[in-house]
Amino acid sequence: MTDKIQVRGLDLFYGTFQGLKQITVSFPARQITALIGPSGCGKSTLLRCLNRMNDLVAGVKITGTVMLDDADIYAPGTDVESLRRRVGMVFQRPNPFPLSVFDNVAYGPRLHGERNPVTLRAIVNDSLQAVGLLGVEGVGLGQPALSLSGEQQQRLCIARALATAPDVLLMDEPCSALDPIATAGIEALMQTLVARYTIVIVTHNMAQAMRASHRTGFMLLGELVEIGATERIFASASDERTRDYLAGTFG
Amino acid sequence: MARVALCLAVTGCTRAADAHVPAGAVITLAGSTSIQPFAERWAEEYAGGRIIVQSGGSTAGIKAAHDGTADIGMSSRALQPAETAGLVETVVARDGIAVIVHASNPVRALTYAQLRAIYGGTIRNWRQLGGPDAAITVITREDGSGTRDAFEQFVMGASHEITASALVTAYSGGLRKMVSQDPNAIGYVTFSQLNPQVHALAIDGVTPTEPSIASGAYRLQRPFVFLTRGAPQGAAQQFIAYVLSDAGQRIARAEGLAPVTIQ
Amino acid sequence: MMMMIARTRTWMATAHLSDAVIERCLQLAAWSAVTTLALITLFILREGMPVVFDRGPMAFLGDVRWAPTRGHFGLLPMIAGTAVVTAGALLIGLPLGLAGAITLAELAPMKARLVLKPMIELLAGIPSVVYGFIGMEILVPFIRERGTLGGPGYSALAASIILGIMVLPTIIGISIDALEAVPKSYRDGSRALGATQWQTITGVVLPAARSGIVAAVILGMGRAVGETMAVIMVAGNAVQFPGSLLAPVRTLTANIALEMSYATGAHARALFATGIVLFIVSLSLNAIAGRVRSGKRASFA
């Protein structure tokens, strides 16, 4: 089992406040790793470090290394735009652009220079197929993306991320704005996608982590308390804090 | 008339206690912007009461005299037949209209015919008048100004119009300013507005000066007229008498007008 | 106990009374604004419409001569003048304004924004006569001396430049609002796909803010159409179709301002008719801008 991403000694400061403390963790390729923990524990912050989205926040200071395959993404001179092409992200609230379905999915490839309409059409169709939206009633290529339902919009956002042919998909609480049926749909989708992509998902829903992931990591107050195979963590976590959280003592 | 009497009575009452201003009426003058500065000068020197001077233009002044909204209307143009009904005109001074060019312009004299052609748009280049090869910038006052009216009457005549491509000034002091900035400009202003930055042309051989205006040799001139509804009476009559007196006329001369009652 | 209840009842009744009084006062204030507007509208229409009916709209819109003391009421040269000067103002104001708005809303650091935004708002506070004065003293001689095609300096170009600067605060201000209203989630989504900041601005932010920016431009246009003082001082006011940008022009607003104090009878009514035209143009522009903006709000729902 190779590691797709290896994080070593990652510290993050918002000004003087330390948001991440010496995080060291590996994310295996083509597996779903879930990050759980109470609000404010830093799981989303860690996720956003993996595609350097925290660079966009003013006053943030990051030290440590994050190896994607064999290259440190925080090395000076790294092409951040290419990085984000390889490491896609899906957000908590679906955020399709106020454009058509087609233009949303084609946005990424167009950014990176793809102009050929035939190629674009193929990419869009493949991406929509992968998320189960191709040919669905009411989801036409020319349809305004904002007219889709909540679940369809989130699927569209996943398709949009897939269109740049990433290796990794980062999902930041992707189902928290969706109802249980839609959530089940997205989770099923994740299971089909993991055959091709490495997935890291942040969730505050413990049951979701248990259902949907291969590995689970528990974070608390900026630290990664422990990480391991999902079944083991949920059945018998080593750290007392993990056990307390899973038992619902706090959170 | 009753209105003036009422004003007199009211202001008489309020002023009685005031030791500084002599007991007398407040009278209002309204009308021509050309006359306004002179009216204000006369008002400054007049000791017989308080004078309020408003502008609004000759047309507004005629209307104000007619309606009674002012005690004296000021007009710097001749009244049209329809406007004279009920009004008495008193000429208090004569104002020459000088045709001006930039101080650097070598052209110093024109004929009325040439002036008409320039303003009519048929002569367009100073070269045609013995000057440099440059397009003439023709500047005029706005349609309805008393000064423009007089200019059109004497220079253009009934059958010619000022060309539509002439620049029109935004306010009465603007014309001199525009001419003083543009070496190729030509315009017209009241004689009293002349200053060293512009040069007044001799028209048909006559340069505008106070004597040539007073004598009528310089034809491009107009009367400054005070209008009253009926014959001037009371405070208005006293003020007009002052303006026509030696003292008043000397002030007119000092300010650049041609007096009417003194030599 | 009964006394307490009675006292409370009285107090509540008084509270209800003063509430009602305040409500009446506010209603009065609102209605007086509406009434004033209605009265102005009626006055303009009453003064101007008779001459339009008398001579027919073609006397105003079909005639190219404006010589009201001689019976010609052609507004076409002035309509052309207003159109040219407004178009010129937008040609200058739109690119500059949009660039300024993008810079302030998206690119400039917070410190720069805190200084620059108030300065731009200050521009809106400068009286138009001051703009006109600067135009007369500096811009007009500059155009006259530099223009190789001649012309007196007083021109459609001078008016366009001054107006372009005058509409900048409007365009920038409303465009900034439109840009800031674009949800952060769009920007995040775009950056997460590998877009640079500039690609995000052109790919997502500007399309999302488009209706707001269109509204800004339309309102800027309304400002330019209605501006009088600055234009009168630099445009030359010649009653002719602008043959070139360097030729003097007269706008509809200038037409009214120049002649209103002297005009009587049919001439004055003709000027009121000009006022009606301007009124309709302004109202339409404001209405369109309003529609465009509310359309945008709906699309974010």
PDB file of C-alpha atoms in Angstrom, chain B residues 101-110 126-127 129-134 183-185 199 201:
ATOM      1  CA  VAL B 101      -9.941  89.733 -30.159  1.00  0.00           C
ATOM      2  CA  HIS B 102      -6.922  88.304 -28.369  1.00  0.00           C
ATOM      3  CA  ALA B 103      -4.292  90.921 -27.551  1.00  0.00           C
ATOM      4  CA  SER B 104      -1.828  89.173 -29.861  1.00  0.00           C
ATOM      5  CA  ASN B 105      -4.092  89.272 -32.893  1.00  0.00           C
ATOM      6  CA  PRO B 106      -2.618  91.546 -35.588  1.00  0.00           C
ATOM      7  CA  VAL B 107      -6.043  92.378 -37.030  1.00  0.00           C
ATOM      8  CA  ARG B 108      -7.060  95.723 -35.543  1.00  0.00           C
ATOM      9  CA  ALA B 109      -9.996  96.929 -37.617  1.00  0.00           C
ATOM     10  CA  LEU B 110     -12.960  95.482 -39.444  1.00  0.00           C
ATOM     11  CA  TRP B 126      -8.065  85.103 -40.208  1.00  0.00           C
ATOM     12  CA  ARG B 127      -6.000  84.873 -43.363  1.00  0.00           C
ATOM     13  CA  LEU B 129      -8.665  89.469 -43.095  1.00  0.00           C
ATOM     14  CA  GLY B 130      -4.948  89.977 -43.266  1.00  0.00           C
ATOM     15  CA  GLY B 131      -4.164  87.944 -40.227  1.00  0.00           C
ATOM     16  CA  PRO B 132      -2.431  84.599 -39.653  1.00  0.00           C
ATOM     17  CA  ASP B 133      -3.601  81.384 -41.275  1.00  0.00           C
ATOM     18  CA  ALA B 134      -5.861  80.095 -38.569  1.00  0.00           C
ATOM     19  CA  PRO B 183      -5.431  83.652 -29.923  1.00  0.00           C
ATOM     20  CA  ASN B 184      -7.893  82.933 -32.730  1.00  0.00           C
ATOM     21  CA  ALA B 185     -11.060  83.990 -30.975  1.00  0.00           C
ATOM     22  CA  HIS B 199      -8.182  94.263 -27.794  1.00  0.00           C
ATOM     23  CA  LEU B 201     -11.449  96.410 -32.793  1.00  0.00           C
TER      24      LEU B 201
END
